[in-house]
Each structure stands twice: as structure tokens, then as C-alpha cells.
Coordinates of N, CA and C and ligand atoms in Angstrom, one line a residue:
M658 N 149.3 -60.0 -210.1 CA 150.5 -60.4 -209.3 C 150.7 -61.9 -209.3
R659 N 151.9 -62.4 -209.4 CA 152.1 -63.8 -209.5 C 152.1 -64.4 -208.0
K660 N 151.8 -65.7 -207.9 CA 151.8 -66.4 -206.6 C 153.2 -66.8 -206.3
I661 N 153.7 -66.4 -205.1 CA 155.1 -66.8 -204.8 C 155.1 -67.6 -203.5
T662 N 156.3 -68.0 -203.1 CA 156.6 -68.7 -201.9 C 157.4 -67.7 -201.0
I663 N 157.0 -67.5 -199.8 CA 157.7 -66.6 -198.9 C 158.3 -67.4 -197.7
A664 N 159.6 -67.3 -197.6 CA 160.3 -68.1 -196.5 C 160.8 -67.0 -195.5
I665 N 160.4 -67.2 -194.2 CA 160.9 -66.3 -193.2 C 161.6 -67.1 -192.1
D666 N 162.9 -66.9 -192.0 CA 163.7 -67.6 -191.1 C 164.3 -66.6 -190.0
G667 N 164.8 -67.2 -188.9 CA 165.5 -66.3 -188.0 C 165.5 -67.0 -186.6
F668 N 166.0 -66.2 -185.6 CA 166.2 -66.7 -184.3 C 164.8 -66.8 -183.6
S669 N 164.8 -67.5 -182.4 CA 163.5 -67.7 -181.7 C 163.1 -66.4 -181.1
S670 N 161.8 -66.2 -181.0 CA 161.2 -65.1 -180.3 C 161.6 -63.7 -180.9
C671 N 161.8 -63.7 -182.2 CA 162.1 -62.3 -182.8 C 160.8 -61.8 -183.6
G672 N 159.7 -62.4 -183.3 CA 158.5 -61.9 -183.9 C 158.2 -62.4 -185.3
K673 N 158.9 -63.5 -185.7 CA 158.7 -64.0 -187.1 C 157.3 -64.5 -187.3
S674 N 156.8 -65.2 -186.3 CA 155.4 -65.8 -186.5 C 154.4 -64.7 -186.6
T675 N 154.4 -63.7 -185.7 CA 153.4 -62.7 -185.8 C 153.5 -62.0 -187.2
M676 N 154.7 -61.7 -187.6 CA 154.9 -61.0 -188.8 C 154.5 -61.8 -190.0
A677 N 154.8 -63.1 -190.0 CA 154.4 -64.0 -191.1 C 152.9 -64.2 -191.1
K678 N 152.3 -64.3 -189.9 CA 150.8 -64.5 -189.9 C 150.1 -63.3 -190.4
D679 N 150.5 -62.1 -190.0 CA 149.9 -60.9 -190.4 C 150.0 -60.7 -191.9
L680 N 151.2 -61.0 -192.4 CA 151.5 -60.8 -193.9 C 150.6 -61.8 -194.7
A681 N 150.5 -63.0 -194.2 CA 149.7 -64.0 -194.9 C 148.3 -63.6 -195.0
R682 N 147.8 -63.1 -193.9 CA 146.4 -62.7 -193.8 C 146.1 -61.5 -194.8
E683 N 147.1 -60.6 -194.8 CA 146.9 -59.4 -195.6 C 146.9 -59.7 -197.1
I684 N 147.7 -60.7 -197.5 CA 147.9 -61.0 -198.9 C 147.1 -62.2 -199.3
G685 N 146.4 -62.8 -198.4 CA 145.5 -64.0 -198.7 C 146.3 -65.3 -198.9
Y686 N 147.5 -65.4 -198.3 CA 148.3 -66.6 -198.4 C 148.0 -67.5 -197.3
I687 N 148.4 -68.8 -197.4 CA 148.4 -69.8 -196.3 C 149.6 -69.5 -195.4
Y688 N 149.4 -69.6 -194.1 CA 150.5 -69.4 -193.2 C 150.8 -70.7 -192.5
I689 N 152.1 -71.1 -192.5 CA 152.5 -72.3 -191.8 C 153.7 -72.0 -190.8
D690 N 153.5 -72.3 -189.5 CA 154.5 -72.1 -188.5 C 155.2 -73.4 -188.3
S691 N 156.4 -73.5 -188.9 CA 157.1 -74.8 -188.9 C 157.6 -75.1 -187.5
G692 N 157.9 -74.0 -186.7 CA 158.4 -74.3 -185.3 C 157.3 -75.0 -184.5
A693 N 156.0 -74.7 -184.8 CA 154.9 -75.3 -184.1 C 154.9 -76.8 -184.4
M694 N 155.4 -77.2 -185.5 CA 155.5 -78.6 -185.9 C 156.5 -79.4 -185.0
Y695 N 157.7 -78.7 -184.8 CA 158.7 -79.3 -183.9 C 158.2 -79.3 -182.5
R696 N 157.5 -78.3 -182.1 CA 156.9 -78.2 -180.8 C 155.9 -79.3 -180.6
A697 N 155.1 -79.6 -181.6 CA 154.0 -80.6 -181.5 C 154.7 -82.0 -181.4
V698 N 155.8 -82.2 -182.1 CA 156.5 -83.5 -181.9 C 157.0 -83.6 -180.5
T699 N 157.5 -82.5 -180.0 CA 158.1 -82.5 -178.6 C 156.9 -82.8 -177.6
L700 N 155.8 -82.2 -177.8 CA 154.6 -82.5 -176.9 C 154.2 -84.0 -177.0
Y701 N 154.3 -84.5 -178.2 CA 154.0 -85.9 -178.4 C 154.9 -86.8 -177.5
C702 N 156.2 -86.4 -177.5 CA 157.2 -87.1 -176.7 C 156.8 -87.0 -175.2
I703 N 156.5 -85.8 -174.8 CA 156.1 -85.6 -173.3 C 154.9 -86.4 -173.0
E704 N 153.9 -86.4 -173.8 CA 152.6 -87.0 -173.5 C 152.6 -88.5 -173.7
N705 N 153.6 -89.0 -174.4 CA 153.6 -90.5 -174.6 C 154.8 -91.2 -174.0
G706 N 155.3 -90.6 -173.0 CA 156.4 -91.3 -172.2 C 157.7 -91.4 -173.0
L707 N 158.0 -90.6 -174.0 CA 159.2 -90.7 -174.7 C 160.3 -89.8 -174.2
L708 N 160.0 -89.1 -173.1 CA 160.9 -88.2 -172.5 C 161.1 -88.6 -171.0
C709 N 162.2 -89.2 -170.7 CA 162.4 -89.6 -169.3 C 163.7 -89.0 -168.8
N710 N 163.5 -88.4 -167.6 CA 164.6 -87.6 -167.0 C 165.2 -86.6 -167.9
G711 N 164.4 -85.9 -168.7 CA 164.9 -84.9 -169.6 C 165.5 -85.4 -170.9
Q712 N 165.5 -86.7 -171.0 CA 166.2 -87.3 -172.2 C 165.1 -87.9 -173.2
I713 N 165.3 -87.7 -174.5 CA 164.3 -88.3 -175.4 C 164.7 -89.7 -175.7
D714 N 163.7 -90.6 -175.8 CA 164.0 -91.9 -176.2 C 164.0 -91.9 -177.8
V715 N 165.3 -91.7 -178.3 CA 165.4 -91.5 -179.8 C 164.9 -92.7 -180.6
E716 N 165.2 -93.9 -180.1 CA 164.8 -95.0 -180.9 C 163.3 -95.2 -180.9
K717 N 162.6 -94.9 -179.8 CA 161.2 -95.0 -179.8 C 160.6 -94.0 -180.7
L718 N 161.1 -92.8 -180.6 CA 160.6 -91.7 -181.5 C 160.8 -92.0 -183.0
R719 N 162.0 -92.6 -183.3 CA 162.2 -93.0 -184.7 C 161.1 -94.0 -185.2
N720 N 160.7 -94.9 -184.3 CA 159.7 -95.9 -184.6 C 158.3 -95.3 -184.8
E721 N 158.1 -94.2 -184.0 CA 156.8 -93.6 -184.0 C 156.6 -92.4 -184.9
I722 N 157.7 -91.9 -185.5 CA 157.6 -90.6 -186.2 C 156.6 -90.6 -187.4
D723 N 156.4 -91.8 -188.0 CA 155.5 -91.8 -189.2 C 154.0 -91.8 -188.7
N724 N 153.8 -91.9 -187.4 CA 152.5 -91.8 -186.8 C 152.2 -90.4 -186.3
I725 N 153.1 -89.5 -186.5 CA 152.9 -88.2 -186.0 C 152.5 -87.2 -187.1
H726 N 151.2 -86.8 -187.1 CA 150.8 -86.0 -188.2 C 150.4 -84.6 -187.7
I727 N 150.9 -83.6 -188.3 CA 150.6 -82.2 -187.9 C 149.9 -81.5 -189.0
S728 N 148.9 -80.8 -188.5 CA 148.1 -80.0 -189.5 C 147.7 -78.7 -188.9
F729 N 147.2 -77.8 -189.7 CA 146.8 -76.5 -189.3 C 145.4 -76.2 -189.7
R730 N 144.6 -75.7 -188.8 CA 143.2 -75.3 -189.2 C 142.9 -73.9 -188.7
P731 N 142.2 -73.2 -189.5 CA 141.9 -71.8 -189.0 C 141.0 -71.7 -187.8
N732 N 141.4 -70.8 -186.9 CA 140.6 -70.6 -185.7 C 139.8 -69.3 -185.9
E733 N 138.5 -69.5 -185.9 CA 137.6 -68.3 -186.3 C 137.7 -67.2 -185.3
K734 N 138.0 -67.5 -184.0 CA 138.0 -66.5 -183.0 C 139.3 -65.6 -183.2
T735 N 140.4 -66.3 -183.4 CA 141.7 -65.5 -183.4 C 142.0 -65.1 -184.9
N736 N 141.3 -65.7 -185.8 CA 141.6 -65.5 -187.2 C 143.0 -66.0 -187.7
R737 N 143.5 -66.9 -186.9 CA 144.8 -67.4 -187.2 C 144.8 -69.0 -187.2
P738 N 145.7 -69.6 -187.8 CA 145.6 -71.1 -187.8 C 146.1 -71.7 -186.5
D739 N 145.4 -72.7 -186.0 CA 145.8 -73.5 -184.8 C 146.5 -74.8 -185.2
T740 N 147.4 -75.2 -184.4 CA 148.2 -76.4 -184.7 C 147.4 -77.7 -184.1
Y741 N 147.4 -78.7 -184.9 CA 146.7 -80.0 -184.5 C 147.7 -81.1 -184.6
L742 N 147.8 -81.9 -183.5 CA 148.6 -83.1 -183.4 C 147.7 -84.3 -183.5
N743 N 147.9 -85.1 -184.6 CA 147.0 -86.2 -184.8 C 145.5 -85.9 -184.6
G744 N 145.1 -84.8 -185.1 CA 143.7 -84.4 -185.0 C 143.2 -83.6 -183.8
T745 N 144.2 -83.4 -182.8 CA 143.8 -82.7 -181.6 C 144.4 -81.3 -181.6
N746 N 143.6 -80.4 -181.2 CA 144.1 -79.0 -181.1 C 145.1 -78.9 -180.0
V747 N 146.4 -78.5 -180.3 CA 147.4 -78.4 -179.2 C 148.0 -77.0 -179.2
E748 N 147.3 -76.1 -179.8 CA 147.9 -74.7 -180.0 C 148.4 -74.1 -178.7
N749 N 147.7 -74.3 -177.6 CA 148.2 -73.7 -176.3 C 149.2 -74.6 -175.6
K750 N 149.0 -75.9 -175.7 CA 149.9 -76.9 -175.0 C 151.3 -76.8 -175.6
I751 N 151.5 -76.4 -176.8 CA 152.9 -76.4 -177.4 C 153.6 -75.1 -177.1
R752 N 153.0 -74.2 -176.4 CA 153.7 -72.9 -176.1 C 154.2 -72.8 -174.7
T753 N 154.1 -73.9 -173.9 CA 154.6 -73.8 -172.5 C 156.1 -73.9 -172.4
M754 N 156.6 -73.5 -171.2 CA 158.0 -73.5 -171.0 C 158.6 -74.9 -171.1
E755 N 157.7 -75.9 -170.7 CA 158.2 -77.3 -170.7 C 158.5 -77.7 -172.1
V756 N 157.6 -77.4 -173.0 CA 157.9 -77.7 -174.4 C 159.1 -76.9 -174.9
S757 N 159.2 -75.6 -174.6 CA 160.3 -74.8 -175.1 C 161.6 -75.4 -174.6
A758 N 161.6 -75.9 -173.4 CA 162.9 -76.4 -172.8 C 163.4 -77.7 -173.5
H759 N 162.5 -78.4 -174.2 CA 162.9 -79.7 -174.8 C 162.9 -79.7 -176.3
V760 N 162.4 -78.6 -176.9 CA 162.2 -78.7 -178.3 C 163.5 -78.7 -179.2
S761 N 164.5 -78.0 -178.7 CA 165.7 -77.9 -179.6 C 166.4 -79.3 -179.9
P762 N 166.6 -80.1 -178.8 CA 167.1 -81.5 -179.2 C 166.2 -82.3 -180.1
V763 N 164.9 -82.1 -179.9 CA 164.0 -82.9 -180.8 C 164.2 -82.4 -182.2
A764 N 164.2 -81.1 -182.4 CA 164.3 -80.5 -183.7 C 165.7 -80.7 -184.3
A765 N 166.7 -81.2 -183.5 CA 168.0 -81.5 -184.1 C 168.1 -82.9 -184.6
L766 N 167.1 -83.7 -184.4 CA 167.2 -85.1 -184.9 C 166.9 -85.2 -186.4
D767 N 167.8 -85.9 -187.1 CA 167.7 -85.9 -188.6 C 166.4 -86.5 -189.1
F768 N 165.9 -87.6 -188.4 CA 164.7 -88.3 -188.9 C 163.5 -87.4 -188.6
V769 N 163.5 -86.6 -187.5 CA 162.4 -85.7 -187.2 C 162.3 -84.6 -188.3
R770 N 163.5 -84.1 -188.6 CA 163.6 -83.0 -189.7 C 163.1 -83.5 -191.0
E771 N 163.6 -84.7 -191.4 CA 163.2 -85.3 -192.7 C 161.6 -85.4 -192.8
A772 N 161.0 -85.9 -191.7 CA 159.6 -86.1 -191.7 C 158.9 -84.7 -191.8
M773 N 159.3 -83.8 -191.0 CA 158.7 -82.5 -191.0 C 158.9 -81.7 -192.3
V774 N 160.1 -81.8 -192.9 CA 160.4 -81.1 -194.1 C 159.5 -81.7 -195.2
R775 N 159.3 -83.0 -195.2 CA 158.4 -83.6 -196.2 C 157.0 -83.1 -196.1
Q776 N 156.5 -83.0 -194.8 CA 155.1 -82.4 -194.6 C 155.1 -81.0 -195.1
Q777 N 156.1 -80.2 -194.8 CA 156.1 -78.8 -195.1 C 156.2 -78.6 -196.7
Q778 N 157.0 -79.4 -197.3 CA 157.1 -79.2 -198.8 C 155.7 -79.6 -199.5
E779 N 155.1 -80.5 -198.9 CA 153.7 -80.9 -199.4 C 152.8 -79.8 -199.2
M780 N 152.8 -79.1 -198.1 CA 151.9 -78.0 -197.8 C 152.2 -76.8 -198.8
G781 N 153.4 -76.7 -199.3 CA 153.7 -75.5 -200.1 C 153.8 -75.8 -201.6
R782 N 153.3 -77.0 -202.0 CA 153.4 -77.3 -203.4 C 152.7 -76.3 -204.4
Q783 N 151.6 -75.7 -203.9 CA 150.8 -74.8 -204.8 C 151.3 -73.4 -204.7
K784 N 152.3 -73.1 -204.0 CA 152.8 -71.7 -203.7 C 151.7 -71.0 -202.9
G785 N 151.8 -69.6 -202.9 CA 150.8 -68.8 -202.1 C 150.9 -69.2 -200.6
I786 N 152.1 -69.3 -200.2 CA 152.3 -69.7 -198.8 C 153.4 -68.8 -198.1
V787 N 153.2 -68.6 -196.8 CA 154.2 -67.9 -196.0 C 154.6 -68.9 -194.9
M788 N 155.8 -69.3 -194.9 CA 156.3 -70.3 -193.9 C 157.4 -69.7 -193.1
D789 N 157.3 -69.8 -191.8 CA 158.5 -69.3 -191.0 C 159.1 -70.4 -190.2
G790 N 160.4 -70.2 -189.9 CA 161.2 -71.3 -189.2 C 162.7 -71.0 -189.2
R791 N 163.5 -72.0 -189.3 CA 164.9 -71.9 -189.2 C 165.6 -72.3 -190.5
D792 N 165.0 -73.1 -191.3 CA 165.6 -73.7 -192.5 C 164.7 -73.6 -193.7
I793 N 163.8 -72.7 -193.7 CA 162.8 -72.6 -194.7 C 163.5 -72.1 -196.0
G794 N 164.2 -71.1 -195.9 CA 164.9 -70.5 -197.1 C 166.1 -71.4 -197.6
T795 N 166.7 -72.2 -196.6 CA 167.9 -72.9 -197.0 C 167.5 -74.4 -197.4
T796 N 166.6 -75.0 -196.7 CA 166.3 -76.4 -197.0 C 164.9 -76.7 -197.5
V797 N 163.9 -76.1 -196.9 CA 162.5 -76.5 -197.2 C 162.2 -76.0 -198.6
F798 N 162.4 -74.6 -198.8 CA 162.1 -74.0 -200.1 C 163.3 -73.2 -200.6
P799 N 164.3 -73.9 -201.0 CA 165.5 -73.1 -201.5 C 165.2 -72.2 -202.7
D800 N 164.1 -72.5 -203.4 CA 163.8 -71.7 -204.6 C 162.7 -70.6 -204.2
A801 N 162.4 -70.4 -203.0 CA 161.4 -69.4 -202.6 C 161.8 -68.0 -203.3
E802 N 160.8 -67.3 -203.8 CA 161.1 -66.1 -204.5 C 161.4 -65.0 -203.5
L803 N 160.8 -65.0 -202.3 CA 161.1 -64.0 -201.3 C 161.6 -64.7 -200.0
K804 N 162.8 -64.4 -199.6 CA 163.4 -65.0 -198.4 C 163.8 -63.8 -197.4
I805 N 163.4 -64.0 -196.2 CA 163.8 -63.0 -195.2 C 164.4 -63.6 -194.0
F806 N 165.5 -63.1 -193.5 CA 166.1 -63.6 -192.3 C 166.0 -62.5 -191.2
V807 N 165.3 -62.9 -190.1 CA 164.9 -61.9 -189.1 C 165.8 -62.1 -187.8
T808 N 166.2 -61.0 -187.2 CA 167.0 -61.1 -186.0 C 166.6 -59.9 -185.1
A809 N 167.0 -60.1 -183.8 CA 166.9 -59.0 -182.8 C 167.8 -59.5 -181.6
S810 N 168.1 -58.5 -180.7 CA 169.0 -58.9 -179.7 C 168.4 -59.9 -178.7
P811 N 169.2 -60.8 -178.0 CA 168.6 -61.8 -177.1 C 167.8 -61.2 -176.0
E812 N 168.2 -60.0 -175.5 CA 167.4 -59.4 -174.4 C 166.1 -58.9 -174.9
I813 N 166.0 -58.3 -176.0 CA 164.7 -57.9 -176.5 C 163.8 -59.1 -176.8
R814 N 164.4 -60.1 -177.3 CA 163.6 -61.3 -177.6 C 163.1 -62.0 -176.3
A815 N 163.9 -62.0 -175.3 CA 163.5 -62.6 -174.0 C 162.4 -61.8 -173.4
Q816 N 162.5 -60.4 -173.5 CA 161.4 -59.6 -173.0 C 160.1 -59.8 -173.7
R817 N 160.2 -60.0 -175.0 CA 158.9 -60.2 -175.8 C 158.3 -61.5 -175.4
R818 N 159.1 -62.6 -175.2 CA 158.5 -63.9 -174.8 C 158.0 -63.8 -173.4
Y819 N 158.7 -63.1 -172.5 CA 158.2 -62.9 -171.1 C 156.9 -62.2 -171.1
D820 N 156.7 -61.1 -171.9 CA 155.4 -60.4 -171.9 C 154.3 -61.3 -172.4
E821 N 154.7 -62.1 -173.4 CA 153.7 -63.0 -174.1 C 153.2 -64.0 -173.1
L822 N 154.1 -64.7 -172.3 CA 153.7 -65.7 -171.4 C 153.0 -65.1 -170.2
K823 N 153.5 -64.0 -169.7 CA 152.8 -63.3 -168.6 C 151.3 -63.0 -169.0
A824 N 151.2 -62.5 -170.2 CA 149.8 -62.1 -170.7 C 148.9 -63.3 -170.7
K825 N 149.5 -64.5 -170.8 CA 148.7 -65.8 -170.8 C 148.5 -66.3 -169.4
G826 N 149.1 -65.6 -168.4 CA 148.9 -66.0 -167.0 C 149.9 -67.0 -166.5
Q827 N 151.0 -67.2 -167.3 CA 152.0 -68.2 -166.8 C 153.0 -67.5 -165.9
D828 N 153.4 -68.2 -164.9 CA 154.3 -67.7 -163.9 C 155.8 -67.9 -164.3
V829 N 156.4 -66.9 -164.9 CA 157.7 -67.1 -165.5 C 158.7 -66.1 -165.0
D830 N 160.0 -66.5 -165.1 CA 161.1 -65.6 -164.6 C 161.9 -65.1 -165.8
F831 N 162.2 -63.8 -165.9 CA 162.9 -63.2 -167.0 C 164.2 -63.9 -167.3
D832 N 165.0 -64.1 -166.2 CA 166.3 -64.7 -166.4 C 166.3 -66.1 -167.0
D833 N 165.3 -66.9 -166.5 CA 165.1 -68.2 -167.1 C 164.9 -68.1 -168.6
I834 N 164.0 -67.2 -169.0 CA 163.7 -67.1 -170.4 C 164.9 -66.6 -171.2
L835 N 165.6 -65.7 -170.7 CA 166.8 -65.2 -171.4 C 167.8 -66.3 -171.6
E836 N 168.0 -67.1 -170.5 CA 168.9 -68.3 -170.6 C 168.4 -69.3 -171.7
N837 N 167.1 -69.5 -171.7 CA 166.5 -70.4 -172.7 C 166.6 -69.9 -174.1
V838 N 166.5 -68.6 -174.3 CA 166.7 -68.0 -175.6 C 168.1 -68.2 -176.1
K839 N 169.1 -67.9 -175.2 CA 170.5 -68.0 -175.6 C 170.9 -69.5 -175.9
Q840 N 170.3 -70.4 -175.0 CA 170.6 -71.8 -175.2 C 170.1 -72.3 -176.6
R841 N 168.9 -71.8 -176.9 CA 168.3 -72.3 -178.1 C 169.0 -71.7 -179.3
D842 N 169.5 -70.4 -179.2 CA 170.2 -69.8 -180.3 C 171.5 -70.7 -180.6
Y843 N 172.1 -71.1 -179.5 CA 173.4 -71.9 -179.6 C 173.1 -73.2 -180.3
I844 N 172.1 -73.9 -179.8 CA 171.7 -75.2 -180.4 C 171.3 -75.1 -181.9
D845 N 170.4 -74.1 -182.1 CA 169.9 -73.9 -183.5 C 171.0 -73.6 -184.5
Q846 N 172.0 -72.8 -184.0 CA 173.1 -72.5 -185.0 C 174.2 -73.5 -185.1
N847 N 174.3 -74.4 -184.1 CA 175.4 -75.3 -184.1 C 175.0 -76.8 -184.3
R848 N 173.8 -77.0 -184.5 CA 173.4 -78.5 -184.7 C 173.9 -78.9 -186.1
E849 N 174.0 -80.2 -186.2 CA 174.6 -80.8 -187.5 C 173.6 -80.7 -188.6
V850 N 172.4 -81.0 -188.4 CA 171.4 -81.0 -189.5 C 170.7 -79.7 -189.6
S851 N 170.8 -79.1 -190.8 CA 170.1 -77.8 -191.1 C 170.3 -76.8 -190.0
P852 N 171.6 -76.4 -189.7 CA 171.7 -75.3 -188.7 C 171.1 -74.0 -189.2
L853 N 170.7 -73.2 -188.2 CA 170.1 -71.9 -188.6 C 171.2 -71.0 -189.2
R854 N 171.0 -70.6 -190.4 CA 171.9 -69.7 -191.1 C 171.1 -68.9 -192.1
K855 N 171.6 -67.7 -192.5 CA 170.9 -66.9 -193.5 C 171.3 -67.4 -194.8
A856 N 170.2 -67.7 -195.7 CA 170.5 -68.1 -197.0 C 171.2 -66.9 -197.7
D857 N 172.1 -67.2 -198.7 CA 172.8 -66.1 -199.3 C 171.9 -65.1 -200.0
D858 N 170.7 -65.6 -200.5 CA 169.8 -64.6 -201.2 C 168.7 -64.1 -200.3
A859 N 168.8 -64.3 -199.0 CA 167.8 -63.8 -198.0 C 168.0 -62.3 -197.7
L860 N 167.0 -61.6 -197.5 CA 167.1 -60.2 -197.0 C 167.2 -60.2 -195.5
L861 N 168.1 -59.4 -194.9 CA 168.3 -59.4 -193.5 C 167.4 -58.3 -192.9
L862 N 166.7 -58.7 -191.8 CA 165.8 -57.7 -191.1 C 166.1 -57.8 -189.6
D863 N 166.7 -56.7 -189.1 CA 167.0 -56.6 -187.6 C 165.9 -55.8 -187.1
N864 N 164.9 -56.4 -186.3 CA 163.8 -55.6 -185.9 C 163.9 -55.2 -184.4
S865 N 165.1 -55.2 -183.9 CA 165.3 -54.8 -182.4 C 164.6 -53.4 -182.2
H866 N 164.7 -52.5 -183.1 CA 164.2 -51.2 -182.8 C 163.1 -50.7 -183.8
L867 N 162.5 -51.7 -184.4 CA 161.4 -51.3 -185.3 C 160.0 -51.5 -184.7
T868 N 159.1 -50.6 -185.0 CA 157.7 -50.9 -184.5 C 157.1 -51.9 -185.5
I869 N 156.0 -52.5 -185.0 CA 155.3 -53.5 -185.8 C 154.8 -52.8 -187.2
E870 N 154.4 -51.5 -187.1 CA 154.0 -50.8 -188.3 C 155.1 -50.7 -189.3
Q871 N 156.3 -50.2 -188.8 CA 157.5 -50.1 -189.7 C 157.8 -51.4 -190.3
Q872 N 157.7 -52.4 -189.5 CA 158.1 -53.7 -190.1 C 157.1 -54.2 -191.2
K873 N 155.8 -53.9 -190.9 CA 154.8 -54.3 -191.8 C 155.0 -53.6 -193.2
E874 N 155.3 -52.3 -193.1 CA 155.5 -51.5 -194.3 C 156.7 -52.0 -195.1
W875 N 157.7 -52.3 -194.4 CA 158.9 -52.9 -195.1 C 158.6 -54.2 -195.8
L876 N 157.8 -55.0 -195.1 CA 157.5 -56.3 -195.6 C 156.6 -56.2 -196.9
A877 N 155.6 -55.3 -196.8 CA 154.7 -55.1 -197.9 C 155.4 -54.6 -199.1
E878 N 156.4 -53.7 -198.9 CA 157.3 -53.3 -200.0 C 158.0 -54.4 -200.7
Q879 N 158.6 -55.3 -199.9 CA 159.3 -56.4 -200.4 C 158.4 -57.3 -201.2
F880 N 157.2 -57.6 -200.7 CA 156.3 -58.5 -201.3 C 155.8 -57.9 -202.7
E881 N 155.5 -56.6 -202.7 CA 155.0 -56.0 -203.9 C 156.1 -56.0 -205.0
R882 N 157.3 -55.7 -204.5 CA 158.5 -55.6 -205.5 C 158.7 -57.0 -206.2
I883 N 158.5 -58.1 -205.4 CA 158.9 -59.4 -206.0 C 157.6 -60.0 -206.7
A884 N 156.5 -60.0 -206.0 CA 155.3 -60.6 -206.6 C 154.8 -59.8 -207.8
G885 N 155.1 -58.5 -207.8 CA 154.7 -57.7 -208.9 C 155.5 -57.8 -210.2
Q886 N 156.6 -58.5 -210.1 CA 157.5 -58.6 -211.3 C 156.9 -59.3 -212.5
Ligands
DC1365 O1 160.1 -70.7 -183.5 P1 159.9 -71.6 -182.3 O2 160.5 -71.1 -181.1 O3 158.5 -72.0 -182.1 O4 160.7 -73.0 -182.7 C1 160.7 -74.1 -181.8 C2 162.0 -74.9 -182.0 O5 162.0 -75.6 -183.3 C3 163.3 -74.1 -182.0 O6 164.2 -74.7 -181.1 C4 163.9 -74.2 -183.4 C5 163.2 -75.4 -184.0 N1 162.8 -75.1 -185.4 C6 163.6 -75.7 -186.3 O7 164.6 -76.4 -186.0 N2 163.3 -75.6 -187.6 C7 162.3 -74.9 -188.0 N3 162.0 -74.7 -189.3 C8 161.5 -74.2 -187.1 C9 161.8 -74.4 -185.7

């Protein structure tokens, strides 16, 4: 089988990350969660006083962006990669509602995207990678051999995120999450730089009513069809 690049794009909370992580582990590829990188930049803003009254200090961030380095290292307990911000493990800190509430405007800044896309392309130079995000098939790896665009209804996605946060012991409200999901969809699709859209050659996967097993099977078929060519 040849080594390929797999780009998985789609709306927030539609299970892209879980699906991409599981696929990468099964086929022995590297997995990169590009959303985690924008979350880590947002956490950097929160922790370093670049977010005041809900507004990002864009000029300060522009000056500091080259000092923000994101990497991934395997976590032996979870068997999945954890996100590191300038050498510190931030895997849990980047998944809070506070980060979720501020990440879209950070991810919409052109200089933030340029810096992250550069880091992502470097990570994927050798192929054998599964990367998920919003612009992987359109901007980061336009030549990826396998592109998938994932979607599910906003209510189903909000329920999945609610269950995930509750399981982690966070005190959350379903309506707040649904509102956050819808707001992020709007910003992701309407921003000027790299708006979320399906690449013309991406396969569409609506997983609203699919089980994890059905989705895995479908994904394995697509991988074998393309990598086996
Ligand atoms: O997938 P997620 O919810 O962890 O993504 C966090 C945010 O980052 C979300 O608002 C969209 C943005 N994002 C992006 O703009 N481009 C990517 N490649 C990945 C995520």
C-alpha cells in the first residue's frame, strides 16, 4: 500500500477528531488535530493577557505569533497524542468552554492561520498523516489523496459535546453549547480567510445517524480503495 495524506474537514463537534485518531491508530499514521493548534493559540492569549474584555489584542498577538510553538506527543495512557504549547502539556486546558468561546475569532486572523498552516505542512511533509480541521483539504493539503468532509445536525453535535464535557465533570448547559456550536458554524463558514467549505474532490460524510462502527467501516473502505491503488 502506498503512503498517502488524509484530510478530514468539517463542522465543529461532528466527531472528526475521534474518527481521525482511530483511523490513524489503525493504519499506523500520524494524527494531527489542527483545531487543537488554534485552541492552543487561544489559550496562549488567555494566559498571557492578550484577551481583555473578550477582545483579542491583535497587534500583540501578531508580534508574539512566531514565539508560539505547538507540538504533539503521544500519551501512553490514552494512546493518543496530547497537545503541547511551547513545551507544556495543554491537552485538557484547551478543551474548556472559555477557550471554545474565544477560538473562532483567533482562528479567523490571517497571520495566525499562516503560522499554523506552515507548521501543519511541515508536519505532513513525509505523508502517512491524518489531519483534521476546517481547511485541510482546501488549503493545507490541497493535493491530499483522500479528502473527507464530515457533517451532522447542530443539535446532535451539541449533544455530543455536552456529553463529553459532562463526562469530564464540567458544569455546562445544553442551550449554551448549542448556541456556541451555531455561532462557530457561522463564523467558520463566513470568515474571509480559509472559510470552511467542502473541497470539490472531498467525499461527503453525514454521520448524524451513523454508529461509530458503521463510520469506521466506511472509512476503512475509502482508505483501502485509495491507498491500495
Ligand atoms: O475542531 P475544534 O472545535 O477543536 O476547532 C477549534 C476552532 O478552530 C474552530 O472554531 C475552528 C477553528 N479551526 C480552523 O479554523 N481551522 C482548522 N483547520 C481547525 C480548526
